[in-house]
PDB file of C-alpha atoms in Angstrom:
ATOM      1  CA  MET A   1     -54.335 -69.603  28.977  1.00  0.00           C
ATOM      2  CA  SER A   2     -52.422 -72.732  27.693  1.00  0.00           C
ATOM      3  CA  GLY A   3     -49.195 -72.612  25.890  1.00  0.00           C
ATOM      4  CA  ASN A   4     -50.715 -73.337  22.698  1.00  0.00           C
ATOM      5  CA  GLU A   5     -53.339 -70.517  22.802  1.00  0.00           C
ATOM      6  CA  PHE A   6     -50.504 -68.140  23.743  1.00  0.00           C
ATOM      7  CA  ASP A   7     -48.372 -69.173  20.727  1.00  0.00           C
ATOM      8  CA  GLU A   8     -51.478 -68.772  18.561  1.00  0.00           C
ATOM      9  CA  ARG A   9     -52.276 -65.407  19.748  1.00  0.00           C
ATOM     10  CA  ALA A  10     -48.709 -64.237  19.483  1.00  0.00           C
ATOM     11  CA  VAL A  11     -48.669 -65.391  15.670  1.00  0.00           C
ATOM     12  CA  ALA A  12     -51.902 -63.495  15.252  1.00  0.00           C
ATOM     13  CA  GLU A  13     -50.727 -60.447  16.604  1.00  0.00           C
ATOM     14  CA  ARG A  14     -47.475 -60.643  14.477  1.00  0.00           C
ATOM     15  CA  GLN A  15     -49.421 -61.077  11.306  1.00  0.00           C
ATOM     16  CA  GLU A  16     -52.045 -58.428  12.111  1.00  0.00           C
ATOM     17  CA  PRO A  17     -50.418 -55.068  12.866  1.00  0.00           C
ATOM     18  CA  GLU A  18     -52.093 -52.284  14.400  1.00  0.00           C
ATOM     19  CA  PRO A  19     -53.691 -50.239  11.221  1.00  0.00           C
ATOM     20  CA  THR A  20     -52.181 -46.648  10.774  1.00  0.00           C
ATOM     21  CA  GLU A  21     -52.300 -44.225   8.024  1.00  0.00           C
ATOM     22  CA  ALA A  22     -49.047 -45.584   6.712  1.00  0.00           C
ATOM     23  CA  TRP A  23     -49.966 -49.042   7.429  1.00  0.00           C
ATOM     24  CA  PRO A  24     -53.525 -50.085   6.459  1.00  0.00           C
ATOM     25  CA  SER A  25     -55.218 -53.024   7.982  1.00  0.00           C
ATOM     26  CA  ARG A  26     -55.813 -56.239   6.142  1.00  0.00           C
ATOM     27  CA  GLU A  27     -59.436 -55.401   5.486  1.00  0.00           C
ATOM     28  CA  GLN A  28     -58.501 -51.795   4.053  1.00  0.00           C
ATOM     29  CA  ALA A  29     -56.040 -53.497   1.891  1.00  0.00           C
ATOM     30  CA  VAL A  30     -58.570 -55.858   0.471  1.00  0.00           C
ATOM     31  CA  GLY A  31     -60.976 -53.016   0.059  1.00  0.00           C
ATOM     32  CA  GLU A  32     -58.562 -50.937  -1.999  1.00  0.00           C
ATOM     33  CA  SER A  33     -57.489 -53.571  -4.253  1.00  0.00           C
ATOM     34  CA  GLY A  34     -61.008 -53.685  -5.667  1.00  0.00           C
ATOM     35  CA  ASN A  35     -60.648 -57.458  -6.781  1.00  0.00           C
ATOM     36  CA  GLY A  36     -60.941 -58.980  -3.299  1.00  0.00           C
ATOM     37  CA  ALA A  37     -57.370 -60.323  -3.438  1.00  0.00           C
ATOM     38  CA  PRO A  38     -55.306 -59.552  -0.422  1.00  0.00           C
ATOM     39  CA  ALA A  39     -52.638 -57.033  -0.742  1.00  0.00           C
ATOM     40  CA  ALA A  40     -49.273 -58.243   0.027  1.00  0.00           C
ATOM     41  CA  ASP A  41     -47.924 -57.791   3.602  1.00  0.00           C
ATOM     42  CA  ALA A  42     -45.242 -54.956   3.702  1.00  0.00           C
ATOM     43  CA  PRO A  43     -43.340 -57.008   6.346  1.00  0.00           C
ATOM     44  CA  ALA A  44     -43.238 -59.952   4.345  1.00  0.00           C
ATOM     45  CA  ALA A  45     -42.052 -58.130   1.272  1.00  0.00           C
ATOM     46  CA  GLU A  46     -39.280 -56.659   3.511  1.00  0.00           C
ATOM     47  CA  ALA A  47     -38.320 -59.937   4.692  1.00  0.00           C
ATOM     48  CA  GLU A  48     -38.238 -61.287   1.137  1.00  0.00           C
ATOM     49  CA  ALA A  49     -36.169 -58.043   0.090  1.00  0.00           C
ATOM     50  CA  ASP A  50     -33.513 -58.758   2.933  1.00  0.00           C
ATOM     51  CA  THR A  51     -33.264 -62.348   2.407  1.00  0.00           C
ATOM     52  CA  VAL A  52     -30.185 -63.214   0.198  1.00  0.00           C
ATOM     53  CA  SER A  53     -29.794 -66.456  -1.186  1.00  0.00           C
ATOM     54  CA  PRO A  54     -26.556 -68.347  -0.470  1.00  0.00           C
ATOM     55  CA  GLU A  55     -25.867 -68.466  -4.270  1.00  0.00           C
ATOM     56  CA  ALA A  56     -25.584 -64.734  -4.426  1.00  0.00           C
ATOM     57  CA  ASP A  57     -22.688 -64.542  -1.918  1.00  0.00           C
ATOM     58  CA  THR A  58     -20.969 -67.167  -3.622  1.00  0.00           C
ATOM     59  CA  VAL A  59     -18.087 -65.748  -6.086  1.00  0.00           C
ATOM     60  CA  SER A  60     -16.730 -68.335  -8.651  1.00  0.00           C
ATOM     61  CA  PRO A  61     -12.688 -68.932  -8.388  1.00  0.00           C
ATOM     62  CA  GLU A  62     -12.529 -67.780 -12.049  1.00  0.00           C
ATOM     63  CA  ALA A  63     -14.269 -64.221 -11.211  1.00  0.00           C
ATOM     64  CA  ASP A  64     -12.102 -63.968  -7.972  1.00  0.00           C
ATOM     65  CA  ALA A  65      -8.839 -64.429  -9.997  1.00  0.00           C
ATOM     66  CA  ALA A  66      -9.981 -61.777 -12.564  1.00  0.00           C
ATOM     67  CA  ALA A  67     -10.722 -59.070 -10.039  1.00  0.00           C
ATOM     68  CA  PRO A  68      -7.660 -56.882  -9.191  1.00  0.00           C
ATOM     69  CA  SER A  69      -6.660 -56.951  -5.657  1.00  0.00           C
ATOM     70  CA  PRO A  70      -6.483 -53.634  -3.511  1.00  0.00           C
ATOM     71  CA  GLU A  71      -2.813 -53.787  -3.647  1.00  0.00           C
ATOM     72  CA  ALA A  72      -2.797 -53.946  -7.328  1.00  0.00           C
ATOM     73  CA  GLU A  73      -5.159 -50.994  -7.636  1.00  0.00           C
ATOM     74  CA  ALA A  74      -3.248 -48.687  -5.192  1.00  0.00           C
ATOM     75  CA  GLU A  75       0.002 -49.566  -7.171  1.00  0.00           C
ATOM     76  CA  ALA A  76      -1.906 -48.546 -10.463  1.00  0.00           C
ATOM     77  CA  ALA A  77      -3.120 -45.237  -9.041  1.00  0.00           C
ATOM     78  CA  ALA A  78       0.064 -44.169  -7.535  1.00  0.00           C
ATOM     79  CA  PRO A  79       2.377 -42.099  -9.777  1.00  0.00           C
ATOM     80  CA  SER A  80       5.840 -43.591 -10.738  1.00  0.00           C
ATOM     81  CA  PRO A  81       8.619 -42.237  -8.611  1.00  0.00           C
ATOM     82  CA  GLY A  82      10.502 -39.431 -10.050  1.00  0.00           C
ATOM     83  CA  THR A  83       7.927 -38.375 -12.888  1.00  0.00           C
ATOM     84  CA  ASP A  84       6.651 -34.978 -11.799  1.00  0.00           C
ATOM     85  CA  GLU A  85       5.896 -34.024 -15.457  1.00  0.00           C
ATOM     86  CA  PRO A  86       2.338 -34.328 -16.686  1.00  0.00           C
ATOM     87  CA  ALA A  87       1.437 -37.186 -18.993  1.00  0.00           C
ATOM     88  CA  PRO A  88       1.855 -36.525 -22.638  1.00  0.00           C
ATOM     89  CA  ASN A  89      -1.834 -36.277 -23.274  1.00  0.00           C
ATOM     90  CA  GLU A  90      -2.613 -33.756 -20.595  1.00  0.00           C
ATOM     91  CA  PRO A  91      -2.478 -30.121 -21.337  1.00  0.00           C
ATOM     92  CA  ASP A  92       0.000 -27.979 -19.861  1.00  0.00           C
ATOM     93  CA  PRO A  93      -1.611 -26.006 -17.011  1.00  0.00           C
ATOM     94  CA  PHE A  94       0.495 -23.048 -17.182  1.00  0.00           C
ATOM     95  CA  ALA A  95       0.869 -22.787 -20.965  1.00  0.00           C
ATOM     96  CA  SER A  96      -1.293 -19.524 -20.769  1.00  0.00           C
ATOM     97  CA  TRP A  97       1.058 -17.914 -18.162  1.00  0.00           C
ATOM     98  CA  PRO A  98       3.460 -15.223 -19.417  1.00  0.00           C
ATOM     99  CA  GLN A  99       6.928 -16.546 -19.832  1.00  0.00           C
ATOM    100  CA  ALA A 100      10.044 -14.506 -18.499  1.00  0.00           C
ATOM    101  CA  GLU A 101      12.125 -13.209 -21.247  1.00  0.00           C
ATOM    102  CA  SER A 102      15.167 -13.594 -19.203  1.00  0.00           C
ATOM    103  CA  ALA A 103      16.232 -14.751 -15.794  1.00  0.00           C
ATOM    104  CA  VAL A 104      18.825 -11.859 -15.370  1.00  0.00           C
ATOM    105  CA  VAL A 105      17.031  -8.935 -13.353  1.00  0.00           C
ATOM    106  CA  VAL A 106      19.877  -6.739 -13.178  1.00  0.00           C
ATOM    107  CA  GLU A 107      19.976  -3.947 -15.711  1.00  0.00           C
ATOM    108  CA  ASP A 108      23.650  -3.536 -16.199  1.00  0.00           C
ATOM    109  CA  ALA A 109      25.273  -6.890 -16.522  1.00  0.00           C
ATOM    110  CA  PRO A 110      28.469  -6.894 -14.231  1.00  0.00           C
ATOM    111  CA  ASP A 111      32.062  -7.624 -15.169  1.00  0.00           C
ATOM    112  CA  GLU A 112      32.981 -11.278 -15.208  1.00  0.00           C
ATOM    113  CA  GLY A 113      33.690 -12.454 -11.719  1.00  0.00           C
ATOM    114  CA  THR A 114      31.453  -9.810 -10.270  1.00  0.00           C
ATOM    115  CA  SER A 115      28.604 -11.063  -7.616  1.00  0.00           C
ATOM    116  CA  LEU A 116      25.241 -10.042  -8.951  1.00  0.00           C
ATOM    117  CA  GLU A 117      24.366  -9.370  -5.288  1.00  0.00           C
ATOM    118  CA  HIS A 118      26.137  -6.083  -5.128  1.00  0.00           C
ATOM    119  CA  VAL A 119      25.401  -4.425  -8.589  1.00  0.00           C
ATOM    120  CA  GLU A 120      24.221  -1.094  -8.055  1.00  0.00           C
ATOM    121  CA  GLY A 121      21.026   0.126  -9.930  1.00  0.00           C
ATOM    122  CA  GLU A 122      19.036   3.236 -10.396  1.00  0.00           C
ATOM    123  CA  ILE A 123      15.187   3.750 -10.128  1.00  0.00           C
ATOM    124  CA  ASP A 124      13.481   5.468 -13.087  1.00  0.00           C
ATOM    125  CA  VAL A 125      10.404   7.358 -11.906  1.00  0.00           C
ATOM    126  CA  PRO A 126       8.172   8.716 -14.736  1.00  0.00           C
ATOM    127  CA  ASP A 127       7.731  12.630 -14.881  1.00  0.00           C
ATOM    128  CA  GLY A 128       4.964  13.848 -12.967  1.00  0.00           C
ATOM    129  CA  TYR A 129       5.585  11.944  -9.650  1.00  0.00           C
ATOM    130  CA  THR A 130       6.767  13.481  -6.233  1.00  0.00           C
ATOM    131  CA  VAL A 131      10.057  11.812  -5.606  1.00  0.00           C
ATOM    132  CA  LEU A 132      11.755  12.185  -2.190  1.00  0.00           C
ATOM    133  CA  GLU A 133      15.190  10.942  -2.222  1.00  0.00           C
ATOM    134  CA  GLY A 134      18.268  11.588  -0.048  1.00  0.00           C
ATOM    135  CA  MET A 135      21.849  12.452  -0.917  1.00  0.00           C
ATOM    136  CA  PRO A 136      24.977  11.052   0.965  1.00  0.00           C
ATOM    137  CA  LEU A 137      25.764  14.614   2.074  1.00  0.00           C
ATOM    138  CA  GLY A 138      27.441  15.137   5.576  1.00  0.00           C
ATOM    139  CA  LYS A 139      27.707  18.968   5.928  1.00  0.00           C
ATOM    140  CA  ARG A 140      26.362  20.179   9.244  1.00  0.00           C
ATOM    141  CA  ARG A 141      25.583  16.633  10.207  1.00  0.00           C
ATOM    142  CA  SER A 142      26.745  14.793  13.450  1.00  0.00           C
ATOM    143  CA  VAL A 143      27.454  11.229  12.938  1.00  0.00           C
ATOM    144  CA  ALA A 144      28.084   8.195  15.517  1.00  0.00           C
ATOM    145  CA  VAL A 145      30.194   5.296  14.575  1.00  0.00           C
ATOM    146  CA  VAL A 146      30.051   2.254  16.780  1.00  0.00           C
ATOM    147  CA  VAL A 147      32.656  -0.595  15.993  1.00  0.00           C
ATOM    148  CA  SER A 148      33.365  -3.829  17.499  1.00  0.00           C
ATOM    149  CA  ARG A 149      37.074  -4.639  18.818  1.00  0.00           C
ATOM    150  CA  PHE A 150      36.502  -8.231  18.088  1.00  0.00           C
ATOM    151  CA  ASN A 151      38.368  -9.305  14.977  1.00  0.00           C
ATOM    152  CA  GLY A 152      40.190  -6.106  15.380  1.00  0.00           C
ATOM    153  CA  GLY A 153      42.286  -6.966  12.309  1.00  0.00           C
ATOM    154  CA  LEU A 154      39.433  -6.354  10.175  1.00  0.00           C
ATOM    155  CA  THR A 155      37.406  -3.849  12.133  1.00  0.00           C
ATOM    156  CA  ASN A 156      40.164  -1.357  12.448  1.00  0.00           C
ATOM    157  CA  ARG A 157      40.715  -1.384   8.748  1.00  0.00           C
ATOM    158  CA  MET A 158      36.865  -0.965   8.297  1.00  0.00           C
ATOM    159  CA  LEU A 159      36.890   2.055  10.832  1.00  0.00           C
ATOM    160  CA  SER A 160      39.761   3.624   8.850  1.00  0.00           C
ATOM    161  CA  ARG A 161      37.766   3.119   5.501  1.00  0.00           C
ATOM    162  CA  ALA A 162      34.626   4.597   7.127  1.00  0.00           C
ATOM    163  CA  LEU A 163      36.382   7.799   8.524  1.00  0.00           C
ATOM    164  CA  ASP A 164      37.736   8.289   5.003  1.00  0.00           C
ATOM    165  CA  ALA A 165      34.218   8.067   3.633  1.00  0.00           C
ATOM    166  CA  LEU A 166      32.908  10.359   6.187  1.00  0.00           C
ATOM    167  CA  GLU A 167      35.523  12.965   5.364  1.00  0.00           C
ATOM    168  CA  GLU A 168      34.585  12.600   1.631  1.00  0.00           C
ATOM    169  CA  ALA A 169      31.160  13.143   2.355  1.00  0.00           C
ATOM    170  CA  GLU A 170      32.342  16.512   4.030  1.00  0.00           C
ATOM    171  CA  VAL A 171      31.512  15.418   7.631  1.00  0.00           C
ATOM    172  CA  ALA A 172      33.796  17.454  10.040  1.00  0.00           C
ATOM    173  CA  PRO A 173      35.961  15.249  12.249  1.00  0.00           C
ATOM    174  CA  ASP A 174      34.573  17.047  15.374  1.00  0.00           C
ATOM    175  CA  ALA A 175      31.092  16.087  14.193  1.00  0.00           C
ATOM    176  CA  VAL A 176      32.028  12.361  14.387  1.00  0.00           C
ATOM    177  CA  THR A 177      31.852  10.224  17.432  1.00  0.00           C
ATOM    178  CA  VAL A 178      33.560   6.912  17.660  1.00  0.00           C
ATOM    179  CA  VAL A 179      32.139   4.389  20.263  1.00  0.00           C
ATOM    180  CA  PRO A 180      34.264   0.999  20.594  1.00  0.00           C
ATOM    181  CA  VAL A 181      32.433  -2.029  22.059  1.00  0.00           C
ATOM    182  CA  PRO A 182      33.586  -5.588  22.832  1.00  0.00           C
ATOM    183  CA  GLY A 183      31.864  -7.403  20.031  1.00  0.00           C
ATOM    184  CA  ALA A 184      29.214  -7.649  17.420  1.00  0.00           C
ATOM    185  CA  PHE A 185      26.599  -8.531  20.122  1.00  0.00           C
ATOM    186  CA  GLU A 186      27.111  -5.418  21.824  1.00  0.00           C
ATOM    187  CA  LEU A 187      26.623  -3.262  18.623  1.00  0.00           C
ATOM    188  CA  PRO A 188      22.694  -3.087  18.956  1.00  0.00           C
ATOM    189  CA  LEU A 189      22.784  -1.985  22.457  1.00  0.00           C
ATOM    190  CA  ALA A 190      25.263   0.712  21.944  1.00  0.00           C
ATOM    191  CA  ALA A 191      23.604   1.956  18.629  1.00  0.00           C
ATOM    192  CA  MET A 192      20.168   2.142  20.513  1.00  0.00           C
ATOM    193  CA  ALA A 193      21.770   4.437  23.349  1.00  0.00           C
ATOM    194  CA  LEU A 194      23.332   6.724  20.749  1.00  0.00           C
ATOM    195  CA  ALA A 195      20.223   7.010  18.525  1.00  0.00           C
ATOM    196  CA  LYS A 196      18.111   7.846  21.693  1.00  0.00           C
ATOM    197  CA  THR A 197      20.425  10.667  22.704  1.00  0.00           C
ATOM    198  CA  ARG A 198      19.055  12.706  19.501  1.00  0.00           C
ATOM    199  CA  ARG A 199      22.537  13.995  19.188  1.00  0.00           C
ATOM    200  CA  PHE A 200      23.180  12.236  15.900  1.00  0.00           C
ATOM    201  CA  ALA A 201      21.650  12.367  12.469  1.00  0.00           C
ATOM    202  CA  CYS A 202      22.694   8.723  11.875  1.00  0.00           C
ATOM    203  CA  VAL A 203      24.493   5.671  13.414  1.00  0.00           C
ATOM    204  CA  ILE A 204      26.933   3.466  11.605  1.00  0.00           C
ATOM    205  CA  ALA A 205      27.641  -0.021  13.146  1.00  0.00           C
ATOM    206  CA  LEU A 206      30.862  -1.641  12.181  1.00  0.00           C
ATOM    207  CA  GLY A 207      31.668  -5.180  12.939  1.00  0.00           C
ATOM    208  CA  ALA A 208      33.196  -8.440  11.655  1.00  0.00           C
ATOM    209  CA  ILE A 209      32.008 -11.908  12.402  1.00  0.00           C
ATOM    210  CA  VAL A 210      33.891 -15.006  10.988  1.00  0.00           C
ATOM    211  CA  ARG A 211      32.268 -18.384  11.055  1.00  0.00           C
ATOM    212  CA  GLY A 212      33.939 -20.865  13.412  1.00  0.00           C
ATOM    213  CA  GLU A 213      33.435 -24.659  14.132  1.00  0.00           C
ATOM    214  CA  THR A 214      30.224 -23.955  16.293  1.00  0.00           C
ATOM    215  CA  PRO A 215      26.826 -22.332  15.914  1.00  0.00           C
ATOM    216  CA  HIS A 216      28.097 -19.327  17.693  1.00  0.00           C
ATOM    217  CA  PHE A 217      28.292 -17.519  14.417  1.00  0.00           C
ATOM    218  CA  ASP A 218      24.729 -17.898  13.496  1.00  0.00           C
ATOM    219  CA  TYR A 219      23.514 -16.537  16.912  1.00  0.00           C
ATOM    220  CA  ILE A 220      25.667 -13.519  16.981  1.00  0.00           C
ATOM    221  CA  ALA A 221      25.102 -12.635  13.328  1.00  0.00           C
ATOM    222  CA  SER A 222      21.477 -12.888  13.678  1.00  0.00           C
ATOM    223  CA  GLU A 223      21.150 -10.866  16.850  1.00  0.00           C
ATOM    224  CA  ALA A 224      23.417  -8.309  15.711  1.00  0.00           C
ATOM    225  CA  ALA A 225      21.107  -7.890  12.402  1.00  0.00           C
ATOM    226  CA  SER A 226      17.952  -7.849  14.086  1.00  0.00           C
ATOM    227  CA  GLY A 227      18.918  -5.600  16.963  1.00  0.00           C
ATOM    228  CA  LEU A 228      20.450  -2.919  14.782  1.00  0.00           C
ATOM    229  CA  GLN A 229      17.265  -2.787  12.711  1.00  0.00           C
ATOM    230  CA  LEU A 230      15.299  -2.596  16.166  1.00  0.00           C
ATOM    231  CA  ALA A 231      17.391   0.295  17.131  1.00  0.00           C
ATOM    232  CA  GLY A 232      16.654   2.295  13.907  1.00  0.00           C
ATOM    233  CA  ILE A 233      12.913   1.296  13.883  1.00  0.00           C
ATOM    234  CA  GLU A 234      12.267   2.393  17.704  1.00  0.00           C
ATOM    235  CA  THR A 235      14.181   5.493  17.675  1.00  0.00           C
ATOM    236  CA  GLY A 236      13.485   6.769  13.972  1.00  0.00           C
ATOM    237  CA  VAL A 237      17.229   7.483  13.707  1.00  0.00           C
ATOM    238  CA  PRO A 238      18.802   5.612  10.651  1.00  0.00           C
ATOM    239  CA  VAL A 239      21.261   3.033  11.753  1.00  0.00           C
ATOM    240  CA  ALA A 240      23.435   1.300   9.044  1.00  0.00           C
ATOM    241  CA  PHE A 241      24.533  -2.114   8.985  1.00  0.00           C
ATOM    242  CA  GLY A 242      28.328  -2.258   8.403  1.00  0.00           C
ATOM    243  CA  VAL A 243      28.753  -5.672   9.703  1.00  0.00           C
ATOM    244  CA  LEU A 244      30.684  -8.360   7.778  1.00  0.00           C
ATOM    245  CA  THR A 245      29.594 -11.955   8.210  1.00  0.00           C
ATOM    246  CA  VAL A 246      32.007 -14.091   6.454  1.00  0.00           C
ATOM    247  CA  GLU A 247      33.318 -17.683   6.112  1.00  0.00           C
ATOM    248  CA  THR A 248      36.974 -16.729   6.318  1.00  0.00           C
ATOM    249  CA  VAL A 249      39.122 -13.922   7.206  1.00  0.00           C
ATOM    250  CA  GLU A 250      40.413 -13.445   3.442  1.00  0.00           C
ATOM    251  CA  GLN A 251      36.594 -13.095   2.830  1.00  0.00           C
ATOM    252  CA  GLY A 252      36.465 -10.135   5.148  1.00  0.00           C
ATOM    253  CA  GLU A 253      39.702  -8.582   3.933  1.00  0.00           C
ATOM    254  CA  ALA A 254      38.141  -8.565   0.431  1.00  0.00           C
ATOM    255  CA  ARG A 255      35.118  -6.548   1.843  1.00  0.00           C
ATOM    256  CA  ILE A 256      36.564  -3.975   3.968  1.00  0.00           C
ATOM    257  CA  ASP A 257      35.028  -1.375   1.516  1.00  0.00           C
ATOM    258  CA  ARG A 258      31.702  -2.483   2.939  1.00  0.00           C
ATOM    259  CA  ALA A 259      32.252   0.064   5.685  1.00  0.00           C
ATOM    260  CA  ALA A 260      32.132   2.880   3.120  1.00  0.00           C
ATOM    261  CA  ASP A 261      28.975   1.490   1.895  1.00  0.00           C
ATOM    262  CA  ALA A 262      27.379   1.749   5.273  1.00  0.00           C
ATOM    263  CA  VAL A 263      28.537   5.465   5.661  1.00  0.00           C
ATOM    264  CA  ARG A 264      26.953   6.356   2.439  1.00  0.00           C
ATOM    265  CA  THR A 265      23.820   4.449   3.277  1.00  0.00           C
ATOM    266  CA  ALA A 266      23.596   6.209   6.469  1.00  0.00           C
ATOM    267  CA  LEU A 267      24.101   9.711   5.130  1.00  0.00           C
ATOM    268  CA  GLU A 268      21.619   9.109   2.471  1.00  0.00           C
ATOM    269  CA  MET A 269      18.911   7.932   4.928  1.00  0.00           C
ATOM    270  CA  ALA A 270      19.584  10.934   7.258  1.00  0.00           C
ATOM    271  CA  ASP A 271      18.993  13.181   4.287  1.00  0.00           C
ATOM    272  CA  LEU A 272      15.994  11.438   3.193  1.00  0.00           C
ATOM    273  CA  PHE A 273      14.523  11.852   6.859  1.00  0.00           C
ATOM    274  CA  ALA A 274      15.462  15.466   6.670  1.00  0.00           C
ATOM    275  CA  ARG A 275      13.646  16.102   3.512  1.00  0.00           C
ATOM    276  CA  LEU A 276      10.704  14.078   4.775  1.00  0.00           C
ATOM    277  CA  ARG A 277      10.224  16.203   7.806  1.00  0.00           C
ATOM    278  CA  ALA A 278      10.532  19.538   5.831  1.00  0.00           C
ATOM    279  CA  SER A 279       8.121  18.562   3.320  1.00  0.00           C
ATOM    280  CA  ALA A 280       5.540  17.655   6.204  1.00  0.00           C
ATOM    281  CA  HIS A 281       5.521  21.439   7.095  1.00  0.00           C
TER     282      HIS A 281
END
């Protein structure tokens, strides 16, 4: 076969594809047209559709100047800094939400200069409900007091105030066991050991941690709080947190009475647990 014959045959094959259901032959296309005119070849139509004139890709300088750049579009879409409020025409999505009548959540307003964090409150339970509530009573109860020797200028006064509060609650002196430990870090371990003996209705932990120049304060305060809570959770014996975490010694001296609060908390929880056990039988 000569080169010319091979080229002519290749052109004929390229122009006459194999007839298929989706691609009829030239004779079938002519027969279906009804007027004897050959149907347009699909490959040719596709080629024409895929052909784009050079003029279509040419953009005039005027149109290019009028079109905004991507940087300008991004700046227009980005909100201006420092404006979190919605646009004036946009509705407020929180307009239908109930508004608080007051930001003060304390029933009784404290005296001027009193911290809101330590205002006492009462729980009003409607009639018809069963209420289990403990009382800070110390009769016939054995109490353990674990106290830190570190910052003894504060903890000695806290211990004295705690013993006074126990006496006021009618806890007999011979029913109180005092356990000094080196520091606040050792309070949880001693409280856990005392609670596990099952000899005491409650345990009171007293200590004072004063912030210094290093992060030591944060580690000790965190571990003392979580450890004392763990001692109560694991044993089921109330463990009261009477540890001061203050910035200065002066702040600690102003909070010595927190030891008495810890005593009342421990006795109330011990009485509550006793009532709970009694109601279960």
